[in-house]
mmCIF file of C-alpha atoms in Angstrom:
data_model
loop_
_atom_site.group_PDB
_atom_site.id
_atom_site.type_symbol
_atom_site.label_atom_id
_atom_site.label_comp_id
_atom_site.label_asym_id
_atom_site.label_seq_id
_atom_site.Cartn_x
_atom_site.Cartn_y
_atom_site.Cartn_z
ATOM 1 C CA MET Y 141 111.062 68.682 104.579
ATOM 2 C CA LYS Y 142 113.053 71.565 105.980
ATOM 3 C CA SER Y 143 113.153 69.808 109.345
ATOM 4 C CA ASP Y 144 116.896 69.746 109.452
ATOM 5 C CA ILE Y 145 117.484 73.621 109.427
ATOM 6 C CA PRO Y 146 117.239 75.548 112.539
ATOM 7 C CA VAL Y 147 114.386 78.176 112.391
ATOM 8 C CA THR Y 148 116.959 80.876 113.191
ATOM 9 C CA SER Y 149 119.041 79.760 110.053
ATOM 10 C CA LEU Y 150 115.757 79.704 107.912
ATOM 11 C CA GLN Y 151 114.908 83.161 109.173
ATOM 12 C CA ARG Y 152 118.261 84.559 107.898
ATOM 13 C CA LEU Y 153 117.916 83.220 104.377
ATOM 14 C CA PRO Y 154 115.687 86.034 103.269
ATOM 15 C CA ILE Y 155 118.192 88.427 104.566
ATOM 16 C CA TYR Y 156 120.880 86.961 102.607
ATOM 17 C CA LEU Y 157 118.519 86.841 99.549
ATOM 18 C CA ASN Y 158 117.643 90.534 99.691
ATOM 19 C CA TYR Y 159 121.189 91.600 100.090
ATOM 20 C CA LEU Y 160 122.439 89.410 97.245
ATOM 21 C CA LYS Y 161 119.691 90.712 94.998
ATOM 22 C CA SER Y 162 120.454 94.266 95.864
ATOM 23 C CA LEU Y 163 124.092 94.097 94.594
ATOM 24 C CA PRO Y 164 124.867 95.574 91.174
ATOM 25 C CA ALA Y 165 125.116 93.260 88.065
ATOM 26 C CA GLU Y 166 128.925 93.668 88.196
ATOM 27 C CA VAL Y 167 129.288 91.519 91.314
ATOM 28 C CA VAL Y 168 129.609 88.072 89.784
ATOM 29 C CA ASN Y 169 131.230 86.229 92.619
ATOM 30 C CA ILE Y 170 130.732 86.596 96.324
ATOM 31 C CA SER Y 171 132.192 84.918 99.430
ATOM 32 C CA SER Y 172 130.347 84.081 102.686
ATOM 33 C CA ARG Y 173 132.986 86.397 104.167
ATOM 34 C CA ALA Y 174 131.879 89.319 102.194
ATOM 35 C CA VAL Y 175 128.130 88.569 102.982
ATOM 36 C CA ALA Y 176 128.978 88.295 106.562
ATOM 37 C CA HIS Y 177 130.841 91.544 106.570
ATOM 38 C CA ALA Y 178 128.155 93.499 104.828
ATOM 39 C CA LEU Y 179 125.567 92.217 107.079
ATOM 40 C CA ALA Y 180 127.500 92.613 110.229
ATOM 41 C CA MET Y 181 127.122 88.774 111.082
ATOM 42 C CA GLY Y 182 129.712 86.080 111.930
ATOM 43 C CA GLU Y 183 131.395 84.436 108.832
ATOM 44 C CA VAL Y 184 130.981 80.860 110.365
ATOM 45 C CA LEU Y 185 127.272 81.582 110.938
ATOM 46 C CA VAL Y 186 126.723 82.749 107.422
ATOM 47 C CA ARG Y 187 128.770 79.727 105.994
ATOM 48 C CA LYS Y 188 126.664 77.348 107.888
ATOM 49 C CA ASP Y 189 123.369 78.865 106.975
ATOM 50 C CA LEU Y 190 124.325 78.758 103.371
ATOM 51 C CA ALA Y 191 125.396 75.216 103.551
ATOM 52 C CA TYR Y 192 121.756 74.204 104.199
ATOM 53 C CA THR Y 193 120.890 75.402 100.586
ATOM 54 C CA PRO Y 194 121.942 73.531 97.527
ATOM 55 C CA ALA Y 195 124.393 76.287 96.664
ATOM 56 C CA GLN Y 196 128.087 75.229 95.874
ATOM 57 C CA GLY Y 197 130.813 77.600 96.972
ATOM 58 C CA ARG Y 198 134.129 77.550 95.401
ATOM 59 C CA THR Y 199 137.578 77.915 97.151
ATOM 60 C CA ARG Y 200 138.940 81.456 96.598
ATOM 61 C CA THR Y 201 136.116 82.863 94.554
ATOM 62 C CA GLY Y 202 133.293 81.754 96.769
ATOM 63 C CA TYR Y 203 129.816 81.567 95.195
ATOM 64 C CA VAL Y 204 128.511 82.736 91.860
ATOM 65 C CA ARG Y 205 126.126 85.240 92.916
ATOM 66 C CA VAL Y 206 123.271 84.297 90.613
ATOM 67 C CA GLU Y 207 123.707 80.640 91.454
ATOM 68 C CA LEU Y 208 123.578 81.530 95.162
ATOM 69 C CA ILE Y 209 120.407 83.514 94.688
ATOM 70 C CA ALA Y 210 118.814 80.645 92.845
ATOM 71 C CA ALA Y 211 119.870 78.102 95.451
ATOM 72 C CA ILE Y 212 118.259 80.172 98.285
ATOM 73 C CA GLU Y 213 115.136 80.842 96.266
ATOM 74 C CA GLU Y 214 114.845 77.132 95.541
ATOM 75 C CA TYR Y 215 115.288 76.254 99.239
ATOM 76 C CA LEU Y 216 112.868 78.711 100.307
ATOM 77 C CA GLY Y 217 110.251 77.349 97.798
ATOM 78 C CA CYS Y 218 110.039 80.619 95.777
ATOM 79 C CA ASN Y 219 109.652 78.890 92.537
ATOM 80 C CA ASP Y 220 106.762 76.515 93.989
ATOM 81 C CA VAL Y 221 103.804 78.853 94.048
ATOM 82 C CA LYS Y 222 101.619 78.426 97.289
ATOM 83 C CA ASN Y 223 98.326 80.109 97.714
ATOM 84 C CA ALA Y 224 97.721 82.028 100.979
ATOM 85 C CA ALA Y 225 94.547 83.753 102.456
ATOM 86 C CA VAL Y 226 94.087 86.699 104.687
ATOM 87 C CA PHE Y 227 91.624 86.417 107.701
ATOM 88 C CA GLY Y 228 90.365 89.818 108.590
ATOM 89 C CA ALA Y 229 89.977 92.590 105.734
ATOM 90 C CA GLY Y 230 90.452 95.555 108.082
ATOM 91 C CA GLU Y 231 93.183 97.964 107.822
ATOM 92 C CA LEU Y 232 96.196 95.640 108.260
ATOM 93 C CA GLY Y 233 94.542 92.763 106.174
ATOM 94 C CA SER Y 234 93.810 95.339 103.375
ATOM 95 C CA ALA Y 235 97.425 96.541 103.535
ATOM 96 C CA LEU Y 236 98.697 92.928 103.166
ATOM 97 C CA LEU Y 237 96.273 92.359 100.181
ATOM 98 C CA ALA Y 238 97.688 95.471 98.498
ATOM 99 C CA TYR Y 239 101.165 94.252 99.263
ATOM 100 C CA ASN Y 240 103.322 93.123 96.226
ATOM 101 C CA GLY Y 241 106.271 91.659 98.024
ATOM 102 C CA PHE Y 242 104.771 88.133 98.803
ATOM 103 C CA LYS Y 243 105.160 87.066 95.216
ATOM 104 C CA ASN Y 244 108.936 87.236 95.295
ATOM 105 C CA TYR Y 245 108.761 84.156 97.615
ATOM 106 C CA GLY Y 246 106.322 82.200 95.524
ATOM 107 C CA ILE Y 247 103.353 83.286 97.761
ATOM 108 C CA ASN Y 248 100.113 84.138 95.997
ATOM 109 C CA VAL Y 249 97.478 85.731 98.122
ATOM 110 C CA ALA Y 250 94.368 84.439 96.872
ATOM 111 C CA ALA Y 251 91.601 85.667 98.837
ATOM 112 C CA ALA Y 252 90.390 87.366 102.028
ATOM 113 C CA PHE Y 253 87.790 86.233 104.745
ATOM 114 C CA ASP Y 254 85.816 88.548 106.951
ATOM 115 C CA SER Y 255 82.719 88.224 109.082
ATOM 116 C CA ASN Y 256 81.493 91.633 108.377
ATOM 117 C CA PRO Y 257 78.477 91.276 105.922
ATOM 118 C CA ALA Y 258 79.298 94.705 104.353
ATOM 119 C CA LYS Y 259 82.767 93.445 103.297
ATOM 120 C CA ILE Y 260 81.751 89.950 102.006
ATOM 121 C CA GLY Y 261 81.263 89.694 98.241
ATOM 122 C CA LYS Y 262 83.319 92.816 97.661
ATOM 123 C CA THR Y 263 86.911 92.785 96.555
ATOM 124 C CA VAL Y 264 90.101 94.330 98.072
ATOM 125 C CA SER Y 265 92.951 95.098 95.824
ATOM 126 C CA GLY Y 266 91.390 92.829 93.209
ATOM 127 C CA LYS Y 267 91.096 89.930 95.838
ATOM 128 C CA PRO Y 268 87.734 88.471 96.633
ATOM 129 C CA VAL Y 269 86.425 88.795 100.131
ATOM 130 C CA TYR Y 270 84.531 85.673 101.475
ATOM 131 C CA GLY Y 271 82.594 85.126 104.534
ATOM 132 C CA VAL Y 272 84.461 83.217 107.285
ATOM 133 C CA ALA Y 273 81.423 80.769 107.391
ATOM 134 C CA GLU Y 274 82.402 79.569 103.808
ATOM 135 C CA ALA Y 275 86.085 79.286 104.638
ATOM 136 C CA LYS Y 276 86.417 75.546 104.682
ATOM 137 C CA GLN Y 277 84.931 75.210 101.251
ATOM 138 C CA ARG Y 278 86.669 78.303 99.671
ATOM 139 C CA LEU Y 279 90.126 77.244 101.151
ATOM 140 C CA CYS Y 280 89.726 73.965 99.626
ATOM 141 C CA GLU Y 281 88.707 75.021 96.305
ATOM 142 C CA LEU Y 282 91.398 77.656 96.117
ATOM 143 C CA GLY Y 283 94.103 75.135 97.324
ATOM 144 C CA VAL Y 284 95.187 77.555 100.203
ATOM 145 C CA ARG Y 285 97.928 76.277 102.333
ATOM 146 C CA LEU Y 286 99.102 79.424 104.375
ATOM 147 C CA ALA Y 287 96.882 81.888 106.268
ATOM 148 C CA VAL Y 288 97.497 85.282 107.789
ATOM 149 C CA ILE Y 289 95.586 86.244 110.685
ATOM 150 C CA CYS Y 290 94.695 89.978 111.012
ATOM 151 C CA VAL Y 291 91.498 89.723 112.970
ATOM 152 C CA PRO Y 292 91.115 91.397 116.396
ATOM 153 C CA ALA Y 293 92.798 89.531 119.348
ATOM 154 C CA ALA Y 294 89.564 88.220 120.756
ATOM 155 C CA ALA Y 295 88.645 86.518 117.512
ATOM 156 C CA ALA Y 296 92.144 85.090 116.726
ATOM 157 C CA GLN Y 297 92.015 81.675 118.462
ATOM 158 C CA GLY Y 298 88.647 80.967 116.959
ATOM 159 C CA ILE Y 299 90.266 81.548 113.497
ATOM 160 C CA ALA Y 300 93.211 79.511 114.250
ATOM 161 C CA ASP Y 301 90.909 76.582 115.357
ATOM 162 C CA LEU Y 302 89.082 76.930 112.165
ATOM 163 C CA LEU Y 303 92.258 76.993 110.026
ATOM 164 C CA VAL Y 304 93.578 73.858 111.749
ATOM 165 C CA ASP Y 305 90.202 72.232 111.044
ATOM 166 C CA CYS Y 306 90.563 73.302 107.428
ATOM 167 C CA GLY Y 307 93.902 71.632 107.158
ATOM 168 C CA ILE Y 308 96.057 74.915 106.926
ATOM 169 C CA LYS Y 309 99.504 73.974 108.247
ATOM 170 C CA GLY Y 310 101.026 77.527 108.344
ATOM 171 C CA ILE Y 311 99.856 80.666 110.054
ATOM 172 C CA LEU Y 312 101.216 84.082 110.304
ATOM 173 C CA ASN Y 313 99.471 85.760 113.207
ATOM 174 C CA PHE Y 314 99.283 89.521 113.695
ATOM 175 C CA ALA Y 315 96.879 89.399 116.519
ATOM 176 C CA PRO Y 316 98.542 90.152 119.688
ATOM 177 C CA VAL Y 317 97.635 86.872 121.398
ATOM 178 C CA LEU Y 318 99.335 83.556 122.001
ATOM 179 C CA LEU Y 319 97.632 80.940 119.784
ATOM 180 C CA THR Y 320 97.369 77.439 120.825
ATOM 181 C CA VAL Y 321 97.658 74.991 117.903
ATOM 182 C CA SER Y 322 98.312 71.234 117.815
ATOM 183 C CA GLU Y 323 101.714 69.881 117.054
ATOM 184 C CA GLY Y 324 102.565 69.832 113.308
ATOM 185 C CA PHE Y 325 101.291 73.277 112.642
ATOM 186 C CA ASN Y 326 103.560 76.313 112.169
ATOM 187 C CA VAL Y 327 102.666 79.640 113.658
ATOM 188 C CA ARG Y 328 104.792 82.794 113.586
ATOM 189 C CA ASN Y 329 103.580 85.689 115.640
ATOM 190 C CA ILE Y 330 104.310 89.305 114.670
ATOM 191 C CA ASP Y 331 103.169 91.755 117.314
ATOM 192 C CA LEU Y 332 103.650 95.011 115.558
ATOM 193 C CA ALA Y 333 103.208 97.153 118.890
ATOM 194 C CA ALA Y 334 105.638 94.799 120.734
ATOM 195 C CA ASN Y 335 108.177 95.235 118.167
ATOM 196 C CA LEU Y 336 108.056 99.196 118.357
ATOM 197 C CA ALA Y 337 107.898 98.826 122.181
ATOM 198 C CA VAL Y 338 111.327 96.904 122.069
ATOM 199 C CA ILE Y 339 112.985 99.763 120.310
ATOM 200 C CA SER Y 340 111.179 102.288 122.464
ATOM 201 C CA SER Y 341 112.665 100.812 125.619
ATOM 202 C CA MET Y 342 116.150 100.697 124.027
ATOM 203 C CA ILE Y 343 116.409 104.487 123.371
ATOM 204 C CA MET V 160 119.433 102.415 129.916
ATOM 205 C CA LYS V 161 118.455 98.828 128.962
ATOM 206 C CA SER V 162 121.986 98.004 127.861
ATOM 207 C CA ASP V 163 122.214 95.196 130.482
ATOM 208 C CA ILE V 164 119.361 93.028 129.009
ATOM 209 C CA PRO V 165 119.966 90.880 125.973
ATOM 210 C CA VAL V 166 117.791 92.028 123.059
ATOM 211 C CA THR V 167 116.252 88.291 122.944
ATOM 212 C CA SER V 168 115.135 88.715 126.529
ATOM 213 C CA LEU V 169 113.743 92.144 125.770
ATOM 214 C CA GLN V 170 111.778 90.726 122.920
ATOM 215 C CA ARG V 171 110.103 88.033 125.154
ATOM 216 C CA LEU V 172 108.936 90.531 127.699
ATOM 217 C CA PRO V 173 105.853 91.658 125.443
ATOM 218 C CA ILE V 174 105.068 87.917 125.110
ATOM 219 C CA TYR V 175 104.978 87.370 128.948
ATOM 220 C CA LEU V 176 102.977 90.721 129.349
ATOM 221 C CA ASN V 177 100.403 89.615 126.836
ATOM 222 C CA TYR V 178 100.037 86.147 128.343
ATOM 223 C CA LEU V 179 99.779 87.532 131.949
ATOM 224 C CA LYS V 180 97.100 90.130 130.804
ATOM 225 C CA SER V 181 95.162 87.455 129.139
ATOM 226 C CA LEU V 182 94.535 85.454 132.234
ATOM 227 C CA PRO V 183 91.312 85.697 134.228
ATOM 228 C CA ALA V 184 91.170 87.919 137.164
ATOM 229 C CA GLU V 185 90.993 84.920 139.686
ATOM 230 C CA VAL V 186 94.668 84.223 138.905
ATOM 231 C CA VAL V 187 96.239 86.208 141.554
ATOM 232 C CA ASN V 188 99.696 84.690 141.879
ATOM 233 C CA ILE V 189 101.661 82.996 139.241
ATOM 234 C CA SER V 190 105.066 81.350 139.230
ATOM 235 C CA SER V 191 107.759 81.527 136.443
ATOM 236 C CA ARG V 192 107.384 77.794 136.066
ATOM 237 C CA ALA V 193 103.631 78.228 135.328
ATOM 238 C CA VAL V 194 104.475 81.089 132.665
ATOM 239 C CA ALA V 195 107.082 78.878 131.149
ATOM 240 C CA HIS V 196 104.718 75.930 130.847
ATOM 241 C CA ALA V 197 101.904 77.938 129.249
ATOM 242 C CA LEU V 198 104.256 79.522 126.779
ATOM 243 C CA ALA V 199 106.197 76.194 125.980
ATOM 244 C CA MET V 200 109.522 77.915 127.108
ATOM 245 C CA GLY V 201 112.356 76.925 129.470
ATOM 246 C CA GLU V 202 111.709 77.707 132.992
ATOM 247 C CA VAL V 203 115.154 78.965 133.735
ATOM 248 C CA LEU V 204 114.966 81.247 130.711
ATOM 249 C CA VAL V 205 111.677 82.823 132.016
ATOM 250 C CA ARG V 206 113.086 83.292 135.328
ATOM 251 C CA LYS V 207 116.062 84.974 133.996
ATOM 252 C CA ASP V 208 114.137 87.191 131.812
ATOM 253 C CA LEU V 209 111.785 88.279 134.417
ATOM 254 C CA ALA V 210 114.779 88.981 136.706
ATOM 255 C CA TYR V 211 115.735 91.871 134.488
ATOM 256 C CA THR V 212 112.412 93.711 135.592
ATOM 257 C CA PRO V 213 111.744 95.110 139.016
ATOM 258 C CA ALA V 214 109.340 92.264 139.913
ATOM 259 C CA GLN V 215 110.006 90.461 143.077
ATOM 260 C CA GLY V 216 109.136 86.911 143.094
ATOM 261 C CA ARG V 217 108.248 85.095 146.384
ATOM 262 C CA THR V 218 109.179 81.396 147.323
ATOM 263 C CA ARG V 219 106.338 78.895 146.656
ATOM 264 C CA THR V 220 103.667 81.449 145.570
ATOM 265 C CA GLY V 221 105.810 83.171 142.767
ATOM 266 C CA TYR V 222 104.808 86.569 141.730
ATOM 267 C CA VAL V 223 101.672 88.508 142.335
ATOM 268 C CA ARG V 224 100.283 88.754 138.820
ATOM 269 C CA VAL V 225 99.348 92.520 138.839
ATOM 270 C CA GLU V 226 102.665 93.383 140.252
ATOM 271 C CA LEU V 227 104.525 91.298 137.574
ATOM 272 C CA ILE V 228 102.283 92.909 134.909
ATOM 273 C CA ALA V 229 103.062 96.510 136.316
ATOM 274 C CA ALA V 230 106.704 95.702 136.706
ATOM 275 C CA ILE V 231 107.118 94.533 132.995
ATOM 276 C CA GLU V 232 105.231 97.594 131.991
ATOM 277 C CA GLU V 233 107.407 99.828 133.874
ATOM 278 C CA TYR V 234 110.548 98.073 132.451
ATOM 279 C CA LEU V 235 109.179 98.434 128.779
ATOM 280 C CA GLY V 236 108.380 102.113 129.589
ATOM 281 C CA CYS V 237 104.752 101.722 129.004
ATOM 282 C CA ASN V 238 103.877 104.402 131.274
ATOM 283 C CA ASP V 239 106.467 106.893 129.790
ATOM 284 C CA VAL V 240 104.546 108.099 126.693
ATOM 285 C CA LYS V 241 106.773 108.549 123.575
ATOM 286 C CA ASN V 242 105.671 109.962 120.316
ATOM 287 C CA ALA V 243 106.338 108.150 117.162
ATOM 288 C CA ALA V 244 105.913 109.079 113.431
ATOM 289 C CA VAL V 245 105.064 106.786 110.453
ATOM 290 C CA PHE V 246 107.006 107.525 107.174
ATOM 291 C CA GLY V 247 104.976 106.434 104.100
ATOM 292 C CA ALA V 248 101.127 106.911 104.350
ATOM 293 C CA GLY V 249 100.363 104.091 101.930
ATOM 294 C CA GLU V 250 98.517 100.936 102.686
ATOM 295 C CA LEU V 251 100.821 99.629 105.384
ATOM 296 C CA GLY V 252 101.404 103.043 106.746
ATOM 297 C CA SER V 253 97.625 103.837 106.994
ATOM 298 C CA ALA V 254 97.129 100.348 108.704
ATOM 299 C CA LEU V 255 99.631 101.287 111.316
ATOM 300 C CA LEU V 256 98.057 104.746 111.709
ATOM 301 C CA ALA V 257 94.585 102.997 112.328
ATOM 302 C CA TYR V 258 96.115 100.411 114.810
ATOM 303 C CA ASN V 259 95.342 101.000 118.395
ATOM 304 C CA GLY V 260 97.774 98.549 119.924
ATOM 305 C CA PHE V 261 100.664 100.899 120.178
ATOM 306 C CA LYS V 262 99.220 102.836 123.162
ATOM 307 C CA ASN V 263 99.412 99.695 125.266
ATOM 308 C CA TYR V 264 103.179 100.189 125.306
ATOM 309 C CA GLY V 265 103.025 103.941 125.854
ATOM 310 C CA ILE V 266 103.685 104.749 122.226
ATOM 311 C CA ASN V 267 101.604 107.721 120.566
ATOM 312 C CA VAL V 268 101.790 107.803 116.791
ATOM 313 C CA ALA V 269 101.488 111.438 116.478
ATOM 314 C CA ALA V 270 101.813 112.096 112.667
ATOM 315 C CA ALA V 271 102.554 110.559 109.196
ATOM 316 C CA PHE V 272 104.964 111.808 106.576
ATOM 317 C CA ASP V 273 104.767 111.269 102.809
ATOM 318 C CA SER V 274 106.243 112.758 99.702
ATOM 319 C CA ASN V 275 102.903 112.429 97.648
ATOM 320 C CA PRO V 276 101.467 116.089 97.346
ATOM 321 C CA ALA V 277 98.010 114.535 97.130
ATOM 322 C CA LYS V 278 98.398 112.971 100.798
ATOM 323 C CA ILE V 279 100.112 116.058 102.478
ATOM 324 C CA GLY V 280 97.872 118.236 104.417
ATOM 325 C CA LYS V 281 95.145 115.533 104.822
ATOM 326 C CA THR V 282 94.700 113.295 107.757
ATOM 327 C CA VAL V 283 94.700 109.409 108.101
ATOM 328 C CA SER V 284 92.734 108.083 111.074
ATOM 329 C CA GLY V 285 92.863 111.493 112.560
ATOM 330 C CA LYS V 286 96.627 111.759 112.302
ATOM 331 C CA PRO V 287 98.119 114.668 110.166
ATOM 332 C CA VAL V 288 100.059 113.955 107.139
ATOM 333 C CA TYR V 289 103.161 116.186 106.543
ATOM 334 C CA GLY V 290 105.573 116.493 103.667
ATOM 335 C CA VAL V 291 108.836 114.729 104.074
ATOM 336 C CA ALA V 292 110.628 118.147 103.388
ATOM 337 C CA GLU V 293 109.196 119.473 106.651
ATOM 338 C CA ALA V 294 110.060 116.336 108.636
ATOM 339 C CA LYS V 295 112.928 117.945 110.616
ATOM 340 C CA GLN V 296 110.935 120.853 111.884
ATOM 341 C CA ARG V 297 107.894 118.720 112.506
ATOM 342 C CA LEU V 298 109.611 115.966 114.278
ATOM 343 C CA CYS V 299 111.213 118.398 116.629
ATOM 344 C CA GLU V 300 107.896 120.157 117.265
ATOM 345 C CA LEU V 301 106.185 116.976 118.090
ATOM 346 C CA GLY V 302 108.917 115.579 120.194
ATOM 347 C CA VAL V 303 109.087 112.480 118.068
ATOM 348 C CA ARG V 304 111.685 109.751 119.283
ATOM 349 C CA LEU V 305 110.708 106.766 117.241
ATOM 350 C CA ALA V 306 109.875 106.176 113.530
ATOM 351 C CA VAL V 307 108.313 103.571 111.453
ATOM 352 C CA ILE V 308 109.384 103.194 107.854
ATOM 353 C CA CYS V 309 106.739 101.989 105.468
ATOM 354 C CA VAL V 310 108.067 103.533 102.271
ATOM 355 C CA PRO V 311 109.121 101.590 99.193
ATOM 356 C CA ALA V 312 112.322 99.696 99.382
ATOM 357 C CA ALA V 313 114.217 102.151 97.139
ATOM 358 C CA ALA V 314 113.300 105.093 99.267
ATOM 359 C CA ALA V 315 114.080 103.593 102.694
ATOM 360 C CA GLN V 316 117.809 104.229 103.047
ATOM 361 C CA GLY V 317 117.090 108.043 102.251
ATOM 362 C CA ILE V 318 114.343 108.127 104.940
ATOM 363 C CA ALA V 319 116.693 106.440 107.397
ATOM 364 C CA ASP V 320 119.456 108.920 106.743
ATOM 365 C CA LEU V 321 117.067 111.730 107.223
ATOM 366 C CA LEU V 322 115.803 110.408 110.539
ATOM 367 C CA VAL V 323 119.349 109.875 111.879
ATOM 368 C CA ASP V 324 119.968 113.501 110.800
ATOM 369 C CA CYS V 325 116.703 114.426 112.849
ATOM 370 C CA GLY V 326 118.004 112.735 115.862
ATOM 371 C CA ILE V 327 115.492 109.931 115.803
ATOM 372 C CA LYS V 328 117.169 107.033 117.635
ATOM 373 C CA GLY V 329 114.766 104.200 117.196
ATOM 374 C CA ILE V 330 113.532 102.968 113.737
ATOM 375 C CA LEU V 331 111.063 100.174 112.912
ATOM 376 C CA ASN V 332 111.660 99.293 109.263
ATOM 377 C CA PHE V 333 109.044 97.429 107.093
ATOM 378 C CA ALA V 334 110.932 98.138 103.773
ATOM 379 C CA PRO V 335 112.542 94.901 102.664
ATOM 380 C CA VAL V 336 116.161 96.339 102.542
ATOM 381 C CA LEU V 337 119.079 96.341 104.897
ATOM 382 C CA LEU V 338 119.296 99.875 106.399
ATOM 383 C CA THR V 339 122.756 101.280 107.175
ATOM 384 C CA VAL V 340 122.729 103.580 110.213
ATOM 385 C CA SER V 341 125.523 104.831 112.523
ATOM 386 C CA GLU V 342 126.193 103.061 115.805
ATOM 387 C CA GLY V 343 123.834 104.227 118.746
ATOM 388 C CA PHE V 344 120.872 103.972 116.502
ATOM 389 C CA ASN V 345 118.366 101.082 116.950
ATOM 390 C CA VAL V 346 116.802 99.463 113.930
ATOM 391 C CA ARG V 347 114.420 96.578 113.886
ATOM 392 C CA ASN V 348 113.445 95.169 110.406
ATOM 393 C CA ILE V 349 110.134 93.321 109.786
ATOM 394 C CA ASP V 350 110.069 91.867 106.289
ATOM 395 C CA LEU V 351 106.366 90.780 106.021
ATOM 396 C CA ALA V 352 106.838 88.665 103.024
ATOM 397 C CA ALA V 353 110.085 86.933 104.464
ATOM 398 C CA ASN V 354 108.097 86.078 107.533
ATOM 399 C CA LEU V 355 105.468 84.314 105.461
ATOM 400 C CA ALA V 356 108.155 82.739 103.419
ATOM 401 C CA VAL V 357 109.750 81.138 106.387
ATOM 402 C CA ILE V 358 106.399 79.496 107.211
ATOM 403 C CA SER V 359 105.881 78.574 103.581
ATOM 404 C CA SER V 360 109.120 76.703 103.455
ATOM 405 C CA MET V 361 108.361 74.832 106.695
ATOM 406 C CA ILE V 362 105.134 73.263 105.415
#
């Protein structure tokens, strides 16, 4: 559905959204030039990115801010709630289960999965923790479409294979390994240590 | 020091590093073509990226794998230990304090800072939690050069200002806000919810 937009443009939409939402209520209209200036980005780039959304800019005044926010939210699917599951209820997994920011994007973290018998059957931040062995059945019951992998590196590929087998199409991977998935599956990798390392080597 | 390398190339070095380390010991030599193929990247891109490091490739055989790993680690400063601090000892901050992956890149998370009196003076995963009010003195004593911001969005800019004032040059920001810092400071933003939202809108 979003195959026409480059991933780099798609990645910038939440940045525009956060910025537009952060402005005081007095800001009724905003131009792509003003957005570009505030975020230190190129004006042409911002205009092109916003053109992928259903927002309609006007000559001179630019966009009506609340309309632009609504258009980006609509484009990102924030109003169409999707269920997600977290694999690995360790420290990072628990942090994500406690995190409230996902709902701003229409994502409901419905459950966690873990292989540790001491965690299975418990709840973390009110979310049930199921065994990995019952993943297929539970993911189906819960209508989960997205998964977040927070298991140790050595276990990550096994979980990715399981997710693909369960029909999960989108994976956010925090394990510091390169996951191999078939075409048609979307994986984003966030290596927390590597991100800090990049800054570290710049200073 | 690393001003000659594009940030996009710098960001890919940890990906090559993880891949090279994941290979079995039998793999003695590896070409940039083989790396490119395994990671589904362009061969020219990989070759250019690796050329920023001190690694020396050979015609036909390519790189000696352990030499290439050492060269990337040297370039990323993995052998030069830098102290880091986590601001905000909530769920995400605690997850980062418990995380072991930073040391692979020569980063030692030395302490946490929080404004909650109930947390100050305690330890999280063996790391001391200090009050934000004593940040300047403690950061100096500990020789901290990098900071990770895990405080709520509304408090993040205040913490960034404090860090700049304390002479911290590199910030990894998990708060979903755009931080304004003076030139010469390096900020990387990781909006966890936005990352999942990008996948969500692709499926």
